[in-house]
Amino acid sequence: MKNAAKKLKVRNIIFSQTCISRQDLLRSSGLSIRALDRYTADLLKDDLISRDVHSGKRGRSSYFYRSNSEKIIFPGLSLIQSKFSLVVLDINAYIIYAKTVDFPENIVSADLIQLGLGMLEEVRKILPDRNMAAIAFNFNTFQQPSNRFTVMKELMRKSGRQFRVETRLFESSSLNLLRFYTVLGWTGSVGMPIFGDRIRLHVVTDGEIRSDLDNFLYGFKHRQIDPKSKWVCPHCRKPGCIDVLLTYRAVVRRYQDISASVLPCQFDQVLYNNIQLLGDSGEPAARRILEENGVLIARAMAILRKDLQLDHLVISNCPKIQYDIFTAAYHDLTGNGKPVLNLRSLSVSDAILAAPDLMRREILGYSKP
């Protein structure tokens, strides 16, 4: 049994009892005294348990361990555009505190880090009788300066040192994928491409977010899904690759081309969302784009599933018209009738809550992220 599993076993035994003696814990765990003392010392350090010392008749000390589960909390701090959103969960995943703070778009890195540390310090003041078991950080990439991810990593590092707890940094899209993987009890590999402001890819294998796919992603986004397309990629020089057809900007460009209309100057995602709404309402050009997207995405997903040998696929931000076309086309291409999960209903709030909840599940051993 690995050390983490042994520590988890000790903690679970203590959590299941109102109070348990060292001897009973030794007997129930099957561990050596040395190993038991090491794991209980770690749990005491993390404030997950407490220890009482009783003096016996012969002067020997007896140790009794108690669970501190009702006192532990799991803060999650999310960076969304120019906001910090903080949510604190208790052991049962109830929200016991939440706060959102706006900051100037041009805020300097040092001030942003201090703002984050200050919000976490405020949690200790507001909930002085609670113990932080871990802190989760969530980074939403939309409209963020290029250095913000590095800033969040530094904030995470300083928080771990200041509050003496385990910390972890998630990215919003991969965070939602990992949470579904965990909650649904999936095994093997699951992939979720993001057809957004740029083509991104998240893959979870055996409960871990993969970080070794940069080279694969470059090749994947330049795979041809419509060789006869009029749209030629300026990077790979090939017509009809994923990158030139399915980013927000590409979809907007294709819509403007067939509708002969000029959309107002806005962010590509806003225009893309407007096209989805127009398509849902029956506007011919927008509906045609959604139907074309369904077929194109099915081709891209079939490539992805085959190349990475995925057990599950997830699609995001897919309206019903597009999803229905996608489902039929994907089945025709692969013969696979297994439904592909559509995460269209997820919002920023889901990721804000998912970050501390995943840390809670990991610390408590409900699952391994």
mmCIF file of N, CA, C and O in Angstrom, residues 129-193:
data_model
loop_
_atom_site.group_PDB
_atom_site.id
_atom_site.type_symbol
_atom_site.label_atom_id
_atom_site.label_comp_id
_atom_site.label_asym_id
_atom_site.label_seq_id
_atom_site.Cartn_x
_atom_site.Cartn_y
_atom_site.Cartn_z
ATOM 1 N N ASP A 129 -12.080 29.941 13.798
ATOM 2 C CA ASP A 129 -12.108 28.611 14.406
ATOM 3 C C ASP A 129 -12.033 27.501 13.362
ATOM 4 O O ASP A 129 -12.164 26.323 13.691
ATOM 5 N N ARG A 130 -11.827 27.879 12.105
ATOM 6 C CA ARG A 130 -11.729 26.893 11.029
ATOM 7 C C ARG A 130 -10.281 26.767 10.550
ATOM 8 O O ARG A 130 -9.503 27.713 10.638
ATOM 9 N N ASN A 131 -9.949 25.594 10.023
ATOM 10 C CA ASN A 131 -8.597 25.325 9.531
ATOM 11 C C ASN A 131 -8.624 25.076 8.028
ATOM 12 O O ASN A 131 -9.416 24.252 7.547
ATOM 13 N N MET A 132 -7.787 25.781 7.297
ATOM 14 C CA MET A 132 -7.674 25.549 5.864
ATOM 15 C C MET A 132 -6.976 24.210 5.629
ATOM 16 O O MET A 132 -5.845 24.007 6.059
ATOM 17 N N ALA A 133 -7.663 23.311 4.929
ATOM 18 C CA ALA A 133 -7.054 22.023 4.607
ATOM 19 C C ALA A 133 -6.232 22.106 3.324
ATOM 20 O O ALA A 133 -5.245 21.391 3.163
ATOM 21 N N ALA A 134 -6.638 22.975 2.417
ATOM 22 C CA ALA A 134 -5.944 23.163 1.134
ATOM 23 C C ALA A 134 -6.553 24.382 0.459
ATOM 24 O O ALA A 134 -7.669 24.791 0.793
ATOM 25 N N ILE A 135 -5.821 24.968 -0.488
ATOM 26 C CA ILE A 135 -6.323 26.118 -1.248
ATOM 27 C C ILE A 135 -6.236 25.791 -2.731
ATOM 28 O O ILE A 135 -5.182 25.378 -3.228
ATOM 29 N N ALA A 136 -7.343 25.965 -3.438
ATOM 30 C CA ALA A 136 -7.385 25.746 -4.880
ATOM 31 C C ALA A 136 -7.400 27.083 -5.605
ATOM 32 O O ALA A 136 -8.073 28.027 -5.179
ATOM 33 N N PHE A 137 -6.666 27.173 -6.699
ATOM 34 C CA PHE A 137 -6.630 28.373 -7.533
ATOM 35 C C PHE A 137 -7.125 28.005 -8.927
ATOM 36 O O PHE A 137 -6.781 26.951 -9.463
ATOM 37 N N ASN A 138 -7.927 28.887 -9.491
ATOM 38 C CA ASN A 138 -8.522 28.649 -10.800
ATOM 39 C C ASN A 138 -8.235 29.843 -11.696
ATOM 40 O O ASN A 138 -8.500 30.988 -11.332
ATOM 41 N N PHE A 139 -7.686 29.574 -12.879
ATOM 42 C CA PHE A 139 -7.315 30.634 -13.817
ATOM 43 C C PHE A 139 -8.153 30.523 -15.079
ATOM 44 O O PHE A 139 -8.114 29.502 -15.778
ATOM 45 N N ASN A 140 -8.939 31.559 -15.360
ATOM 46 C CA ASN A 140 -9.726 31.620 -16.582
ATOM 47 C C ASN A 140 -8.936 32.430 -17.611
ATOM 48 O O ASN A 140 -8.618 33.595 -17.382
ATOM 49 N N THR A 141 -8.630 31.815 -18.747
ATOM 50 C CA THR A 141 -7.726 32.431 -19.715
ATOM 51 C C THR A 141 -8.360 33.543 -20.547
ATOM 52 O O THR A 141 -7.642 34.304 -21.202
ATOM 53 N N PHE A 142 -9.695 33.670 -20.521
ATOM 54 C CA PHE A 142 -10.366 34.603 -21.427
ATOM 55 C C PHE A 142 -9.958 36.043 -21.122
ATOM 56 O O PHE A 142 -10.092 36.523 -20.003
ATOM 57 N N GLN A 143 -9.451 36.740 -22.138
ATOM 58 C CA GLN A 143 -9.072 38.154 -22.074
ATOM 59 C C GLN A 143 -8.077 38.438 -20.940
ATOM 60 O O GLN A 143 -8.150 39.467 -20.265
ATOM 61 N N GLN A 144 -7.124 37.541 -20.758
ATOM 62 C CA GLN A 144 -6.108 37.744 -19.739
ATOM 63 C C GLN A 144 -4.776 38.108 -20.385
ATOM 64 O O GLN A 144 -4.410 37.552 -21.423
ATOM 65 N N PRO A 145 -4.022 39.043 -19.772
ATOM 66 C CA PRO A 145 -2.666 39.341 -20.253
ATOM 67 C C PRO A 145 -1.798 38.082 -20.201
ATOM 68 O O PRO A 145 -2.043 37.177 -19.393
ATOM 69 N N SER A 146 -0.795 38.027 -21.046
ATOM 70 C CA SER A 146 0.012 36.813 -21.190
ATOM 71 C C SER A 146 0.761 36.432 -19.919
ATOM 72 O O SER A 146 1.103 35.263 -19.720
ATOM 73 N N ASN A 147 1.012 37.405 -19.034
ATOM 74 C CA ASN A 147 1.804 37.101 -17.834
ATOM 75 C C ASN A 147 0.955 36.674 -16.638
ATOM 76 O O ASN A 147 1.489 36.343 -15.581
ATOM 77 N N ARG A 148 -0.364 36.690 -16.784
ATOM 78 C CA ARG A 148 -1.223 36.445 -15.629
ATOM 79 C C ARG A 148 -1.103 35.020 -15.085
ATOM 80 O O ARG A 148 -1.236 34.796 -13.874
ATOM 81 N N PHE A 149 -0.870 34.046 -15.950
ATOM 82 C CA PHE A 149 -0.734 32.677 -15.459
ATOM 83 C C PHE A 149 0.486 32.565 -14.550
ATOM 84 O O PHE A 149 0.437 31.906 -13.495
ATOM 85 N N THR A 150 1.570 33.227 -14.930
ATOM 86 C CA THR A 150 2.772 33.228 -14.092
ATOM 87 C C THR A 150 2.495 33.904 -12.759
ATOM 88 O O THR A 150 2.981 33.468 -11.704
ATOM 89 N N VAL A 151 1.708 34.966 -12.800
ATOM 90 C CA VAL A 151 1.338 35.668 -11.558
ATOM 91 C C VAL A 151 0.539 34.740 -10.644
ATOM 92 O O VAL A 151 0.767 34.698 -9.429
ATOM 93 N N MET A 152 -0.389 33.987 -11.220
ATOM 94 C CA MET A 152 -1.187 33.064 -10.412
ATOM 95 C C MET A 152 -0.318 31.954 -9.813
ATOM 96 O O MET A 152 -0.540 31.522 -8.675
ATOM 97 N N LYS A 153 0.673 31.502 -10.545
ATOM 98 C CA LYS A 153 1.586 30.490 -10.009
ATOM 99 C C LYS A 153 2.366 31.044 -8.825
ATOM 100 O O LYS A 153 2.582 30.348 -7.820
ATOM 101 N N GLU A 154 2.769 32.306 -8.915
ATOM 102 C CA GLU A 154 3.482 32.931 -7.804
ATOM 103 C C GLU A 154 2.564 33.135 -6.606
ATOM 104 O O GLU A 154 2.972 32.943 -5.444
ATOM 105 N N LEU A 155 1.316 33.521 -6.870
ATOM 106 C CA LEU A 155 0.341 33.671 -5.790
ATOM 107 C C LEU A 155 0.114 32.327 -5.101
ATOM 108 O O LEU A 155 0.038 32.255 -3.861
ATOM 109 N N MET A 156 0.020 31.269 -5.878
ATOM 110 C CA MET A 156 -0.149 29.937 -5.307
ATOM 111 C C MET A 156 1.042 29.564 -4.427
ATOM 112 O O MET A 156 0.878 29.056 -3.313
ATOM 113 N N ARG A 157 2.250 29.840 -4.914
ATOM 114 C CA ARG A 157 3.459 29.497 -4.157
ATOM 115 C C ARG A 157 3.505 30.254 -2.833
ATOM 116 O O ARG A 157 3.763 29.673 -1.769
ATOM 117 N N LYS A 158 3.229 31.562 -2.875
ATOM 118 C CA LYS A 158 3.269 32.371 -1.660
ATOM 119 C C LYS A 158 2.160 31.986 -0.691
ATOM 120 O O LYS A 158 2.355 32.012 0.529
ATOM 121 N N SER A 159 1.010 31.610 -1.219
ATOM 122 C CA SER A 159 -0.098 31.203 -0.354
ATOM 123 C C SER A 159 0.240 29.922 0.400
ATOM 124 O O SER A 159 -0.055 29.783 1.593
ATOM 125 N N GLY A 160 0.846 28.971 -0.319
ATOM 126 C CA GLY A 160 1.227 27.725 0.335
ATOM 127 C C GLY A 160 2.201 27.957 1.466
ATOM 128 O O GLY A 160 2.116 27.330 2.526
ATOM 129 N N ARG A 161 3.123 28.880 1.237
ATOM 130 C CA ARG A 161 4.124 29.173 2.275
ATOM 131 C C ARG A 161 3.509 29.962 3.432
ATOM 132 O O ARG A 161 3.794 29.688 4.596
ATOM 133 N N GLN A 162 2.636 30.936 3.123
ATOM 134 C CA GLN A 162 2.048 31.777 4.178
ATOM 135 C C GLN A 162 1.040 31.024 5.031
ATOM 136 O O GLN A 162 1.010 31.185 6.258
ATOM 137 N N PHE A 163 0.220 30.180 4.377
ATOM 138 C CA PHE A 163 -0.840 29.502 5.120
ATOM 139 C C PHE A 163 -0.502 28.048 5.456
ATOM 140 O O PHE A 163 -1.294 27.370 6.090
ATOM 141 N N ARG A 164 0.671 27.588 4.989
ATOM 142 C CA ARG A 164 1.192 26.261 5.321
ATOM 143 C C ARG A 164 0.196 25.154 4.963
ATOM 144 O O ARG A 164 -0.137 24.296 5.785
ATOM 145 N N VAL A 165 -0.326 25.225 3.739
ATOM 146 C CA VAL A 165 -1.270 24.212 3.269
ATOM 147 C C VAL A 165 -0.905 23.800 1.848
ATOM 148 O O VAL A 165 -0.128 24.474 1.161
ATOM 149 N N GLU A 166 -1.487 22.690 1.418
ATOM 150 C CA GLU A 166 -1.322 22.253 0.040
ATOM 151 C C GLU A 166 -2.068 23.199 -0.886
ATOM 152 O O GLU A 166 -3.171 23.658 -0.569
ATOM 153 N N THR A 167 -1.492 23.511 -2.038
ATOM 154 C CA THR A 167 -2.133 24.389 -3.015
ATOM 155 C C THR A 167 -2.076 23.738 -4.391
ATOM 156 O O THR A 167 -1.209 22.896 -4.665
ATOM 157 N N ARG A 168 -3.011 24.160 -5.251
ATOM 158 C CA ARG A 168 -3.026 23.627 -6.606
ATOM 159 C C ARG A 168 -3.661 24.647 -7.535
ATOM 160 O O ARG A 168 -4.634 25.310 -7.155
ATOM 161 N N LEU A 169 -3.105 24.756 -8.744
ATOM 162 C CA LEU A 169 -3.600 25.716 -9.733
ATOM 163 C C LEU A 169 -4.252 24.963 -10.887
ATOM 164 O O LEU A 169 -3.650 24.069 -11.481
ATOM 165 N N PHE A 170 -5.497 25.335 -11.197
ATOM 166 C CA PHE A 170 -6.256 24.739 -12.293
ATOM 167 C C PHE A 170 -6.517 25.794 -13.367
ATOM 168 O O PHE A 170 -6.487 26.988 -13.090
ATOM 169 N N GLU A 171 -6.792 25.331 -14.571
ATOM 170 C CA GLU A 171 -7.288 26.195 -15.645
ATOM 171 C C GLU A 171 -8.746 25.821 -15.866
ATOM 172 O O GLU A 171 -9.103 24.642 -15.838
ATOM 173 N N SER A 172 -9.612 26.819 -16.069
ATOM 174 C CA SER A 172 -11.061 26.617 -15.984
ATOM 175 C C SER A 172 -11.589 25.459 -16.820
ATOM 176 O O SER A 172 -12.347 24.620 -16.328
ATOM 177 N N SER A 173 -11.210 25.387 -18.089
ATOM 178 C CA SER A 173 -11.769 24.355 -18.960
ATOM 179 C C SER A 173 -11.341 22.961 -18.523
ATOM 180 O O SER A 173 -12.157 22.037 -18.429
ATOM 181 N N SER A 174 -10.047 22.794 -18.241
ATOM 182 C CA SER A 174 -9.566 21.486 -17.802
ATOM 183 C C SER A 174 -10.138 21.136 -16.439
ATOM 184 O O SER A 174 -10.366 19.964 -16.122
ATOM 185 N N LEU A 175 -10.392 22.166 -15.630
ATOM 186 C CA LEU A 175 -10.966 21.960 -14.305
ATOM 187 C C LEU A 175 -12.354 21.342 -14.400
ATOM 188 O O LEU A 175 -12.671 20.371 -13.702
ATOM 189 N N ASN A 176 -13.198 21.879 -15.273
ATOM 190 C CA ASN A 176 -14.544 21.318 -15.439
ATOM 191 C C ASN A 176 -14.486 19.891 -15.969
ATOM 192 O O ASN A 176 -15.254 19.021 -15.540
ATOM 193 N N LEU A 177 -13.552 19.630 -16.889
ATOM 194 C CA LEU A 177 -13.404 18.280 -17.423
ATOM 195 C C LEU A 177 -12.984 17.316 -16.319
ATOM 196 O O LEU A 177 -13.540 16.215 -16.181
ATOM 197 N N LEU A 178 -12.013 17.719 -15.524
ATOM 198 C CA LEU A 178 -11.528 16.867 -14.445
ATOM 199 C C LEU A 178 -12.614 16.603 -13.413
ATOM 200 O O LEU A 178 -12.743 15.490 -12.885
ATOM 201 N N ARG A 179 -13.427 17.620 -13.136
ATOM 202 C CA ARG A 179 -14.501 17.422 -12.162
ATOM 203 C C ARG A 179 -15.518 16.405 -12.674
ATOM 204 O O ARG A 179 -15.968 15.530 -11.924
ATOM 205 N N PHE A 180 -15.883 16.489 -13.964
ATOM 206 C CA PHE A 180 -16.828 15.521 -14.509
ATOM 207 C C PHE A 180 -16.219 14.120 -14.519
ATOM 208 O O PHE A 180 -16.896 13.133 -14.226
ATOM 209 N N TYR A 181 -14.964 14.024 -14.865
ATOM 210 C CA TYR A 181 -14.271 12.739 -14.841
ATOM 211 C C TYR A 181 -14.362 12.119 -13.453
ATOM 212 O O TYR A 181 -14.638 10.926 -13.282
ATOM 213 N N THR A 182 -14.155 12.965 -12.442
ATOM 214 C CA THR A 182 -14.158 12.497 -11.057
ATOM 215 C C THR A 182 -15.559 12.120 -10.591
ATOM 216 O O THR A 182 -15.782 11.037 -10.054
ATOM 217 N N VAL A 183 -16.508 13.028 -10.805
ATOM 218 C CA VAL A 183 -17.867 12.820 -10.297
ATOM 219 C C VAL A 183 -18.566 11.652 -11.008
ATOM 220 O O VAL A 183 -19.295 10.876 -10.380
ATOM 221 N N LEU A 184 -18.330 11.509 -12.320
ATOM 222 C CA LEU A 184 -18.989 10.444 -13.077
ATOM 223 C C LEU A 184 -18.290 9.095 -12.930
ATOM 224 O O LEU A 184 -18.779 8.082 -13.436
ATOM 225 N N GLY A 185 -17.143 9.091 -12.256
ATOM 226 C CA GLY A 185 -16.441 7.837 -12.019
ATOM 227 C C GLY A 185 -15.845 7.236 -13.280
ATOM 228 O O GLY A 185 -15.723 6.004 -13.398
ATOM 229 N N TRP A 186 -15.449 8.087 -14.232
ATOM 230 C CA TRP A 186 -14.845 7.577 -15.462
ATOM 231 C C TRP A 186 -13.478 6.961 -15.187
ATOM 232 O O TRP A 186 -12.801 7.314 -14.220
ATOM 233 N N THR A 187 -13.078 6.059 -16.066
ATOM 234 C CA THR A 187 -11.726 5.513 -16.052
ATOM 235 C C THR A 187 -11.127 5.659 -17.437
ATOM 236 O O THR A 187 -11.832 5.980 -18.396
ATOM 237 N N GLY A 188 -9.834 5.413 -17.550
ATOM 238 C CA GLY A 188 -9.178 5.539 -18.847
ATOM 239 C C GLY A 188 -8.925 6.978 -19.217
ATOM 240 O O GLY A 188 -8.605 7.807 -18.371
ATOM 241 N N SER A 189 -9.104 7.305 -20.503
ATOM 242 C CA SER A 189 -8.788 8.637 -21.015
ATOM 243 C C SER A 189 -10.019 9.328 -21.576
ATOM 244 O O SER A 189 -10.844 8.696 -22.243
ATOM 245 N N VAL A 190 -10.120 10.625 -21.306
ATOM 246 C CA VAL A 190 -11.200 11.434 -21.857
ATOM 247 C C VAL A 190 -10.589 12.697 -22.455
ATOM 248 O O VAL A 190 -9.671 13.290 -21.874
ATOM 249 N N GLY A 191 -11.064 13.100 -23.604
ATOM 250 C CA GLY A 191 -10.533 14.284 -24.273
ATOM 251 C C GLY A 191 -11.610 15.311 -24.544
ATOM 252 O O GLY A 191 -12.762 14.957 -24.833
ATOM 253 N N MET A 192 -11.236 16.581 -24.430
ATOM 254 C CA MET A 192 -12.160 17.676 -24.728
ATOM 255 C C MET A 192 -11.411 18.764 -25.495
ATOM 256 O O MET A 192 -10.635 19.512 -24.915
ATOM 257 N N PRO A 193 -11.628 18.853 -26.813
ATOM 258 C CA PRO A 193 -11.048 19.980 -27.556
ATOM 259 C C PRO A 193 -11.896 21.232 -27.332
ATOM 260 O O PRO A 193 -13.111 21.151 -27.147
#
